[in-house]
Short mmCIF file of C-alpha atoms and ligand atoms in Angstrom, two decimals:
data_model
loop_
_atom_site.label_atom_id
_atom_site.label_comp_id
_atom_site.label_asym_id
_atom_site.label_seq_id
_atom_site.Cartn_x
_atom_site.Cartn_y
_atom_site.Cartn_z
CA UNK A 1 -26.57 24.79 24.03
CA UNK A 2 -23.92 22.67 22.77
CA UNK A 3 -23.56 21.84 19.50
CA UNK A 4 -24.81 17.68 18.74
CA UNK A 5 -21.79 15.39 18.58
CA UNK A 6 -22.76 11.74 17.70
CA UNK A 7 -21.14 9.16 20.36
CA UNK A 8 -20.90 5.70 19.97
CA UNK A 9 -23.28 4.07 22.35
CA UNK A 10 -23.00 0.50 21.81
CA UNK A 11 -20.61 -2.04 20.31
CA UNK A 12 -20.77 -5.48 19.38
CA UNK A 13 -18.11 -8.34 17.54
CA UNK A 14 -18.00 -11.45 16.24
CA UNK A 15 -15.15 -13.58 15.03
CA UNK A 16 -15.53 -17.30 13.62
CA UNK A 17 -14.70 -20.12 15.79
CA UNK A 18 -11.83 -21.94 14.07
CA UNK A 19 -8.80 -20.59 14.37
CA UNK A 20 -5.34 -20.74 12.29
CA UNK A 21 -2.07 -20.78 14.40
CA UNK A 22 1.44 -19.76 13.39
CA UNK A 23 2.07 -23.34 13.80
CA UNK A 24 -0.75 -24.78 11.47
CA UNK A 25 1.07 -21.94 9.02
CA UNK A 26 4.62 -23.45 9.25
CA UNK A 27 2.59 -26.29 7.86
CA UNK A 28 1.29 -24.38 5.03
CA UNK A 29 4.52 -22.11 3.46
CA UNK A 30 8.06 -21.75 4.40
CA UNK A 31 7.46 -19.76 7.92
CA UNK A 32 7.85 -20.29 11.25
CA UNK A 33 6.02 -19.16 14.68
CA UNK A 34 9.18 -16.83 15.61
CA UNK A 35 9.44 -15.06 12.39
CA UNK A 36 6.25 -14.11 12.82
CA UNK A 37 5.76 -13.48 16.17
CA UNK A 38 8.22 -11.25 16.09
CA UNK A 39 7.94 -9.29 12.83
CA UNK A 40 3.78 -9.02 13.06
CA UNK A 41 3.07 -9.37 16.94
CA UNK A 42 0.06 -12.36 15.47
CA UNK A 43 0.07 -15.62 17.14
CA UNK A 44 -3.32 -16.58 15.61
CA UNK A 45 -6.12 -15.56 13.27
CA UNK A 46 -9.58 -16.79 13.10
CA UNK A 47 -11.26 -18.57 10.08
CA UNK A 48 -14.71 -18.21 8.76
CA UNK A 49 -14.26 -21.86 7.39
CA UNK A 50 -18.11 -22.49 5.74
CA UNK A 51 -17.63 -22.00 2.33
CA UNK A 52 -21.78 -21.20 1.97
CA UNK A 53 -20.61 -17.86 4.66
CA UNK A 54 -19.60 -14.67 3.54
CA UNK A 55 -18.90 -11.45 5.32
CA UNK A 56 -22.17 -10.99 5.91
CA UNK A 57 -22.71 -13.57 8.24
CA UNK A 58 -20.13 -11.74 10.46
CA UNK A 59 -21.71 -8.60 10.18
CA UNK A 60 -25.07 -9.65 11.15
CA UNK A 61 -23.38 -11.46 14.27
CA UNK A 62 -21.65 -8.59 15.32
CA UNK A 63 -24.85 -5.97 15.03
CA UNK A 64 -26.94 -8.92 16.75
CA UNK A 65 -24.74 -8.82 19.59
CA UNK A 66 -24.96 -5.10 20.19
CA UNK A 67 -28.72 -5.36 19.94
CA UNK A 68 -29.03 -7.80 22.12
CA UNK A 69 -26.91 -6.16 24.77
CA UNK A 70 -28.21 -2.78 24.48
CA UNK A 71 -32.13 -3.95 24.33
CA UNK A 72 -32.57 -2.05 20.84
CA UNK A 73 -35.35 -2.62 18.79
CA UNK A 74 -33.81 -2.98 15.36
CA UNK A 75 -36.57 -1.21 13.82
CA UNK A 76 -35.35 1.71 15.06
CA UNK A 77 -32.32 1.97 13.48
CA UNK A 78 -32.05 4.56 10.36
CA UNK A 79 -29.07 3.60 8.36
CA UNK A 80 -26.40 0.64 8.31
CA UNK A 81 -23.12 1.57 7.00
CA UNK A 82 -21.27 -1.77 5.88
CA UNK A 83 -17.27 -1.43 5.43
CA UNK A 84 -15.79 -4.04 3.60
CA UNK A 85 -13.13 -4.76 1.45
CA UNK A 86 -14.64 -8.54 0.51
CA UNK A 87 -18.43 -8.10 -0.08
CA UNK A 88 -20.54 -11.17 -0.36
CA UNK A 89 -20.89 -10.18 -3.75
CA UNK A 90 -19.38 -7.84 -6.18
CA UNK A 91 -22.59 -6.48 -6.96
CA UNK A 92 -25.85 -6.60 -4.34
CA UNK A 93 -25.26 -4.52 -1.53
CA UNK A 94 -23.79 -6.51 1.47
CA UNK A 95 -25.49 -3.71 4.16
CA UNK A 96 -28.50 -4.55 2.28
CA UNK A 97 -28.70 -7.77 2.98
CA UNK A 98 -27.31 -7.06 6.48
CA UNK A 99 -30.11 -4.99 7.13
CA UNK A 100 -32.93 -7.05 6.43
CA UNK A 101 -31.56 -10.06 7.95
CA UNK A 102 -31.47 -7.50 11.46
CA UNK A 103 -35.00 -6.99 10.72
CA UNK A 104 -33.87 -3.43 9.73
CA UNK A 105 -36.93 -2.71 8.29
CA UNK A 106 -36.70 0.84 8.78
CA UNK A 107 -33.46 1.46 7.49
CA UNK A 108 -31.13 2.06 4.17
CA UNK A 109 -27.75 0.33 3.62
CA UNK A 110 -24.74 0.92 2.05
CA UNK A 111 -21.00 -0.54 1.44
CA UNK A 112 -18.15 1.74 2.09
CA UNK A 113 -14.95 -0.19 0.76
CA UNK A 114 -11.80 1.90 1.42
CA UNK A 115 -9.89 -1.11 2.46
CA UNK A 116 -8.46 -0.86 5.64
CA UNK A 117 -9.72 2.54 6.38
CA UNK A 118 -12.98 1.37 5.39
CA UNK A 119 -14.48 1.47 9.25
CA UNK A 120 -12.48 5.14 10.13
CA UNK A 121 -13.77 6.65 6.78
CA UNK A 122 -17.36 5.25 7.91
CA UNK A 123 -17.31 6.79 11.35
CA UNK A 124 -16.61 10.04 9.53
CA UNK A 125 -19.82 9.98 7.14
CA UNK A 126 -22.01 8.33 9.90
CA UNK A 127 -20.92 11.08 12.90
CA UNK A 128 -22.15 13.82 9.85
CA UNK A 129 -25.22 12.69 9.11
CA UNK A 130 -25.72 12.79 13.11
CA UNK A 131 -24.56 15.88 13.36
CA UNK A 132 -26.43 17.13 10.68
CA UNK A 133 -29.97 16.20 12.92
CA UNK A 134 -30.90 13.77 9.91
CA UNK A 135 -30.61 10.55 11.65
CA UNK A 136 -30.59 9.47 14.94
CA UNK A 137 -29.60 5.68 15.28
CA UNK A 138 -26.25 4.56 12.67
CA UNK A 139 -25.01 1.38 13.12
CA UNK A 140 -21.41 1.14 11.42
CA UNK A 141 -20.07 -2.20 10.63
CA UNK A 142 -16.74 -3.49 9.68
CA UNK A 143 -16.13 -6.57 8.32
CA UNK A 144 -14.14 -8.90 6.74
CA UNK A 145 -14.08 -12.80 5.42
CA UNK A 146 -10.22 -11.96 4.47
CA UNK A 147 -10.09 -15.68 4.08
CA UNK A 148 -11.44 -15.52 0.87
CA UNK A 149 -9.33 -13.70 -1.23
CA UNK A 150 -5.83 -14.57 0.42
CA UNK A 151 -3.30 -17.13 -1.04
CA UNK A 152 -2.33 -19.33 1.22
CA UNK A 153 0.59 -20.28 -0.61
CA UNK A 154 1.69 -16.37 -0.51
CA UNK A 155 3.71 -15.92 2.76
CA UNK A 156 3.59 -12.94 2.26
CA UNK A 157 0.21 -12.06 3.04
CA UNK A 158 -1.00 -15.74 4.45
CA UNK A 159 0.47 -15.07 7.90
CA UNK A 160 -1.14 -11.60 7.94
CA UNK A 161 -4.68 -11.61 7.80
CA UNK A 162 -8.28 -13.08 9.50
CA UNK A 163 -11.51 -13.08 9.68
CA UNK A 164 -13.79 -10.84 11.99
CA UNK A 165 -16.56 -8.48 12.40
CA UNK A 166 -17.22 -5.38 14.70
CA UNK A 167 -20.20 -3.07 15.04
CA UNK A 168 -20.33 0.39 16.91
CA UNK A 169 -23.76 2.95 17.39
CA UNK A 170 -23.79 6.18 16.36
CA UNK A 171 -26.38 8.79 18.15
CA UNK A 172 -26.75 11.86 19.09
CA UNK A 173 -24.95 13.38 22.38
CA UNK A 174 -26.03 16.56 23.84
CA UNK A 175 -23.11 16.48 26.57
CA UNK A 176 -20.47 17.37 23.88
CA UNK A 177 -19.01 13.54 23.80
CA UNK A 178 -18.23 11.95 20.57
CA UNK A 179 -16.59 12.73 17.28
CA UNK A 180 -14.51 15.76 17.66
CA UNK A 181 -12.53 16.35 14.67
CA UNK A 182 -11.05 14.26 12.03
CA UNK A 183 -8.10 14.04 9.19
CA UNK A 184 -9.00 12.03 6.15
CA UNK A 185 -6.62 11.56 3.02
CA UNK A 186 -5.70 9.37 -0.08
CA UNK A 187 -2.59 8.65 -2.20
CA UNK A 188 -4.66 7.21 -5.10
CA UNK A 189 -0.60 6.27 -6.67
CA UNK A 190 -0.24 3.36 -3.75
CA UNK A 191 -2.49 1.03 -5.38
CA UNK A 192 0.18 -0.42 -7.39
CA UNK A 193 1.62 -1.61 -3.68
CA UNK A 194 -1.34 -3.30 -2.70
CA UNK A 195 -4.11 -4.86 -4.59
CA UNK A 196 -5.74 -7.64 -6.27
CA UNK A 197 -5.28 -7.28 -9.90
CA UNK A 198 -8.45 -9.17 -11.03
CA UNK A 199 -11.73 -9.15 -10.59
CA UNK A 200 -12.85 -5.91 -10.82
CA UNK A 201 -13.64 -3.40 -14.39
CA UNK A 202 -9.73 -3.14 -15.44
CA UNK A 203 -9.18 -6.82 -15.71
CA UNK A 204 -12.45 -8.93 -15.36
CA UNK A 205 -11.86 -12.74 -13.89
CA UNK A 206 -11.22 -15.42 -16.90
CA UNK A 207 -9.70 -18.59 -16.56
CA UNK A 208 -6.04 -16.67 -17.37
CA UNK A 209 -6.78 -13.91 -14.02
CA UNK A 210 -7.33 -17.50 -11.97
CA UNK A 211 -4.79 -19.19 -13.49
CA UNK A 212 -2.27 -16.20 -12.67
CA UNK A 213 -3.61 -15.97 -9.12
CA UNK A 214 -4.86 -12.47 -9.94
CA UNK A 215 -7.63 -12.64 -7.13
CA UNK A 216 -5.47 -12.73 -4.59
CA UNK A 217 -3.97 -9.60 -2.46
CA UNK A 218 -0.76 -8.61 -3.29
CA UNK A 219 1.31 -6.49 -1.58
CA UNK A 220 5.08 -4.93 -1.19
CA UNK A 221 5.16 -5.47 2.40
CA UNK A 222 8.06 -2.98 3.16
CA UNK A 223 6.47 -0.11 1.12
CA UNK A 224 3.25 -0.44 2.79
CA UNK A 225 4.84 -0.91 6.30
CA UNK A 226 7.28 2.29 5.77
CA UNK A 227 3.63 4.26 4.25
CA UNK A 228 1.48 2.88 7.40
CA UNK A 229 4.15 4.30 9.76
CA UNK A 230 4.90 7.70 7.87
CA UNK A 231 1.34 8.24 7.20
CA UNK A 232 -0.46 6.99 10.53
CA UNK A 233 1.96 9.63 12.54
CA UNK A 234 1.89 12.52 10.54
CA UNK A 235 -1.60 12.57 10.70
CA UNK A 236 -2.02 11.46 14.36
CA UNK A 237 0.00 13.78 15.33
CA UNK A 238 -1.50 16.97 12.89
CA UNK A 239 -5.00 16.34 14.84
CA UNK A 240 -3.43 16.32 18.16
CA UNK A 241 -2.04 19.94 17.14
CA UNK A 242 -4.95 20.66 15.24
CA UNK A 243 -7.14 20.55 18.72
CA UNK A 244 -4.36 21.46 20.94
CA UNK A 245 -4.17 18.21 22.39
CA UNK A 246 -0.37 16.79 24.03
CA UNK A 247 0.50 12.70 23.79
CA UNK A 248 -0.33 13.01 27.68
CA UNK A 249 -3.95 14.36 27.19
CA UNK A 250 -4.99 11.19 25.32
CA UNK A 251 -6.24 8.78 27.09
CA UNK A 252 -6.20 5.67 24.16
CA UNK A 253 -4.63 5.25 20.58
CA UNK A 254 -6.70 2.61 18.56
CA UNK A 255 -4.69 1.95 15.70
CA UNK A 256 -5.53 -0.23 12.66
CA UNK A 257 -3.94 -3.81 13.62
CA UNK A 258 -1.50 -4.97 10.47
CA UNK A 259 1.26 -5.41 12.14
CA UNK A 260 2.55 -4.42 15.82
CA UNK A 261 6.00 -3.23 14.72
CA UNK A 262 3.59 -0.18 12.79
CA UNK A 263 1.53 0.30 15.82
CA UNK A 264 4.77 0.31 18.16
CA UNK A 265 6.33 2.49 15.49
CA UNK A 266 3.21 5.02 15.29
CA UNK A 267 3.05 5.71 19.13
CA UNK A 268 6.78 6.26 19.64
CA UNK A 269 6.47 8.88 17.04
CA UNK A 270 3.50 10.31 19.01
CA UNK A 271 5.31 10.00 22.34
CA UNK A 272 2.69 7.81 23.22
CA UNK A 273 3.10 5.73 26.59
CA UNK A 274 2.70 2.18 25.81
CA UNK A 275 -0.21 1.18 28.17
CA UNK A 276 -2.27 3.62 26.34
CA UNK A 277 -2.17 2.06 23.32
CA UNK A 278 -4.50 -0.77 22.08
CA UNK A 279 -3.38 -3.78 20.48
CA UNK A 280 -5.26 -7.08 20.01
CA UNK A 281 -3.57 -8.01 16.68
CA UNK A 282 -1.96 -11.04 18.37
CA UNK A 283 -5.55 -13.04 18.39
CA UNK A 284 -7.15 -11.71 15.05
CA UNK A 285 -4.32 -10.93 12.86
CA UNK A 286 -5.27 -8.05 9.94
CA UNK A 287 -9.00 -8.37 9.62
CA UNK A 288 -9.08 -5.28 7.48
CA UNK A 289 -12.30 -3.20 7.98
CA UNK A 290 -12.68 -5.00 11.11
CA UNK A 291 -9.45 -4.19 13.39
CA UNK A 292 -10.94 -0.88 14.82
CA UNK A 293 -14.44 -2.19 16.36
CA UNK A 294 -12.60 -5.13 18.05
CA UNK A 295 -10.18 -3.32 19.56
CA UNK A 296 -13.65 -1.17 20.88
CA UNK A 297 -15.23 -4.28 21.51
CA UNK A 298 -12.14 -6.03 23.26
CA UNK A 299 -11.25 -2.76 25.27
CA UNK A 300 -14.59 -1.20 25.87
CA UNK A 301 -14.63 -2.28 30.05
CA UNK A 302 -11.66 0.09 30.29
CA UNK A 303 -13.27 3.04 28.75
CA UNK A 304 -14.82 6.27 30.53
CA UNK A 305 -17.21 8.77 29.85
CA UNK A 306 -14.73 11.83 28.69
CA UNK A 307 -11.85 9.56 27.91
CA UNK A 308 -9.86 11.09 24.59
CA UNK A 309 -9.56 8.25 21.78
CA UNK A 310 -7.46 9.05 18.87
CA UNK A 311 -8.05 6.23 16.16
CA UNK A 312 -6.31 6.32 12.96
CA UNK A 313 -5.82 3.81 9.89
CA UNK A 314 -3.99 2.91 6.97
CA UNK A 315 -4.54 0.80 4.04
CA UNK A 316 -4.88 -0.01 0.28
CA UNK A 317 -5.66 2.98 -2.39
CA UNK A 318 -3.81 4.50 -0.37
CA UNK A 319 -6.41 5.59 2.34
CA UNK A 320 -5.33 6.80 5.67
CA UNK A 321 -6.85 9.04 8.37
CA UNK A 322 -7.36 9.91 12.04
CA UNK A 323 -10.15 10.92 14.08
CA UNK A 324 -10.27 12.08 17.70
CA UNK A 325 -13.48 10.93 19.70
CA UNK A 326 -14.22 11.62 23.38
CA UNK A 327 -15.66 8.20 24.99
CA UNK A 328 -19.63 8.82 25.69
CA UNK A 329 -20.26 6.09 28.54
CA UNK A 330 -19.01 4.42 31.11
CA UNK A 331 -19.28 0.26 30.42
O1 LIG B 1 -3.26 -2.90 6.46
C1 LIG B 1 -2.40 -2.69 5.39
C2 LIG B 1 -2.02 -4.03 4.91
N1 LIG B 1 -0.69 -4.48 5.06
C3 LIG B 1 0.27 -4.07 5.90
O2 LIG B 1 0.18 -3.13 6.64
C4 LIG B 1 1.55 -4.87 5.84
C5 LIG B 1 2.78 -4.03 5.99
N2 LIG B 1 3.98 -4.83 5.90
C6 LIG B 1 4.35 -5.72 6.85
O3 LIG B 1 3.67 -5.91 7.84
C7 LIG B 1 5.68 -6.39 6.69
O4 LIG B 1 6.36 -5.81 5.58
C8 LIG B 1 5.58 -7.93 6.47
C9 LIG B 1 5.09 -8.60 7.75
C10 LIG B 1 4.64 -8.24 5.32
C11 LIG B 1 6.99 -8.47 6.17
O5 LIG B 1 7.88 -8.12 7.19
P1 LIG B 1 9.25 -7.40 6.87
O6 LIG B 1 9.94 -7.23 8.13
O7 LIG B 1 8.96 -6.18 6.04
O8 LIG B 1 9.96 -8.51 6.02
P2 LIG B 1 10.64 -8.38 4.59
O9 LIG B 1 9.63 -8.49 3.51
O10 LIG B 1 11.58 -7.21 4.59
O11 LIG B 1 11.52 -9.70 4.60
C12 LIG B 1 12.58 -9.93 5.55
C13 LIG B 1 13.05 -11.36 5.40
C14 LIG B 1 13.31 -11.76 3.95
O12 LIG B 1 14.40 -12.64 3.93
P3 LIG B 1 15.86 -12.11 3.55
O13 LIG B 1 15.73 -11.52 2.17
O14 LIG B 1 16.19 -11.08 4.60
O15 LIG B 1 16.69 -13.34 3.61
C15 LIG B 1 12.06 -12.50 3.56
O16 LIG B 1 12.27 -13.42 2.54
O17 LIG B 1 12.06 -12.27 5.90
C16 LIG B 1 11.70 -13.19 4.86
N3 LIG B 1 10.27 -13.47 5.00
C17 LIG B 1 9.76 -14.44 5.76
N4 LIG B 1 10.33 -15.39 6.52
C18 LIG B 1 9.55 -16.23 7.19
C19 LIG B 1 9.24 -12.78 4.43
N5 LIG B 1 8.07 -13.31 4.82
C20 LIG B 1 8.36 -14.35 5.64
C21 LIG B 1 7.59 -15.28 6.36
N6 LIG B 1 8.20 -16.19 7.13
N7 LIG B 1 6.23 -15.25 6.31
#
């Protein structure tokens, strides 16, 4: 008997309805549609605009959707992992209140904030915990109100990131499909590239962290960028060889989506053809823990049972990883 592999099943997204274009930006800070179109790939990014909204509201959009299209009962489901850089709160478990809003009411919650590896790093601990016969039903969500702690007088990050939400379902899979294998790491040293200062046990807010804009992200663009494409590869390619797999044996790369000169970058590296390679980034922009189930969501009509996914991720800490999953359905 084979060994249990836990497949995604279902997946479900959500992004707000207002949108910001790279022509609203050229409004905003010294930019322009061109520059950006050509050094990010985004032409747009989506806004959760209510200021009484917070990631959550995403969240529970996104899981709603998949359990509306699947028919699930969401008393069924055992455990909600939430990844999230920008919790509703600091403190009070956004999957928490996720959960019960679902009408979870027989399941725990957690937050899993690894910035933009937040969702891959999920996968991994959700696909264990199938594996490992304790639970059958995980629904991982990623999601993001990036909106919120992004200074859009910074033009450096403004142009970058949105707002969105995507949800995938872990279970079980006798047939083999699912989670194959996986390469996780950290480089705890890159925070000083990409943070917020503030906020947080080093330096709590005051009036001086708001005054200073310490709340904000803050990032060396080129540093990251040069990390993201380094990293992304190495690793890519190390589980490909790890599992014996060529570039021509996968079927689809599903990068993270911060900017498509890394993507592009990434799959040349793999030897990657391009038509196998996902990219949405020009509608949603960066949307952090969110970027991996959109692309799933966005892509998921093109997907067959068997097909070989290789995801992988980078972001702040650093945190980086790839996992290979074979595709458990056909849409
Ligand atoms: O998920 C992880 C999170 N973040 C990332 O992965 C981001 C990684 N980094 C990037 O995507 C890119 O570094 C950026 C998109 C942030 C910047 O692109 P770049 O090609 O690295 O630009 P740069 O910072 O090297 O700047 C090139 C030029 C500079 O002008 P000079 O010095 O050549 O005259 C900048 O001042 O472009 C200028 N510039 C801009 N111009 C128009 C920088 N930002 C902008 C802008 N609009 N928004």
């Amino acid at each position: 008997m084979n060994k249990i592999k836990a497949a995604i099943t279902a997946v479900g997204s959500y992004v707000p309805e207002d949108v910001l274009t790279n022509k609203m930006l050229e409004q905003m800070v010294d930019t322009n549609d061109e520059w950006i179109t050509s050094r990010t790939g985004i032409k747009q990014r989506h806004i959760l605009k209510d200021p009484n909204k917070g990631t959550s509201y995403m969240g529970i959009k996104a899981a709603e959707e998949l359990l509306q299209k699947k028919n699930i009962d969401p008393k069924t489901i055992d455990l909600i992992i939430f990844a999230t850089a920008t919790p509703d709160m600091p403190v009070a478990s956004t999957g928490a209140y996720v959960a019960t809003q679902l009408g979870a009411t027989n399941a725990f919650a957690y937050d899993i904030q690894s910035a933009c590896s937040g969702f891959l790093y999920a996968m991994s601990t959700a696909s264990v915990y199938i594996e490992s016969n304790r639970y059958k039903k995980i629904l991982v969500i990623g999601a993001d109100k990036m909106s919120s702690i992004i200074n859009y007088k910074d033009r450096a990050t403004c142009i970058i990131f949105g707002d969105g939400a995507g949800a995938v379902l872990f279970e079980p899979n006798e047939e083999g499909f699912g989670v194959q294998d996986e390469i996780m790491r950290v480089d705890g040293s890159g925070r000083e590239y990409l943070k917020i200062k503030a906020g947080g046990s080093m330096l709590p807010a005051s009036a001086e962290t708001v005054n200073n804009n310490f709340h904000y992200v803050e990032q060396d663009g080129r540093t990251v960028f040069k990390k993201a494409v380094s990293n992304m590869s190495a690793i890519s390619q190390q589980l490909l060889d790890k599992n014996q797999l060529s570039a021509d044996q996968v079927d689809w790369l599903i990068p993270h989506q911060a900017n498509k000169r890394i993507i592009n970058a990434t799959a040349k590296q793999l030897g990657l053809a391009e038509e196998k390679v996902l990219i949405n980034i020009e509608k949603y922009g960066n949307t952090t823990s969110a970027t991996l189930p959109l692309v799933l969501a966005d892509f998921e009509q093109k997907f067959k049972k068997g097909d070989k996914i290789i995801f992988t991720s980078f972001g702040a800490g650093f945190t980086w990883g790839a996992s290979y999953l074979t595709w458990g359905y056909n849409a």
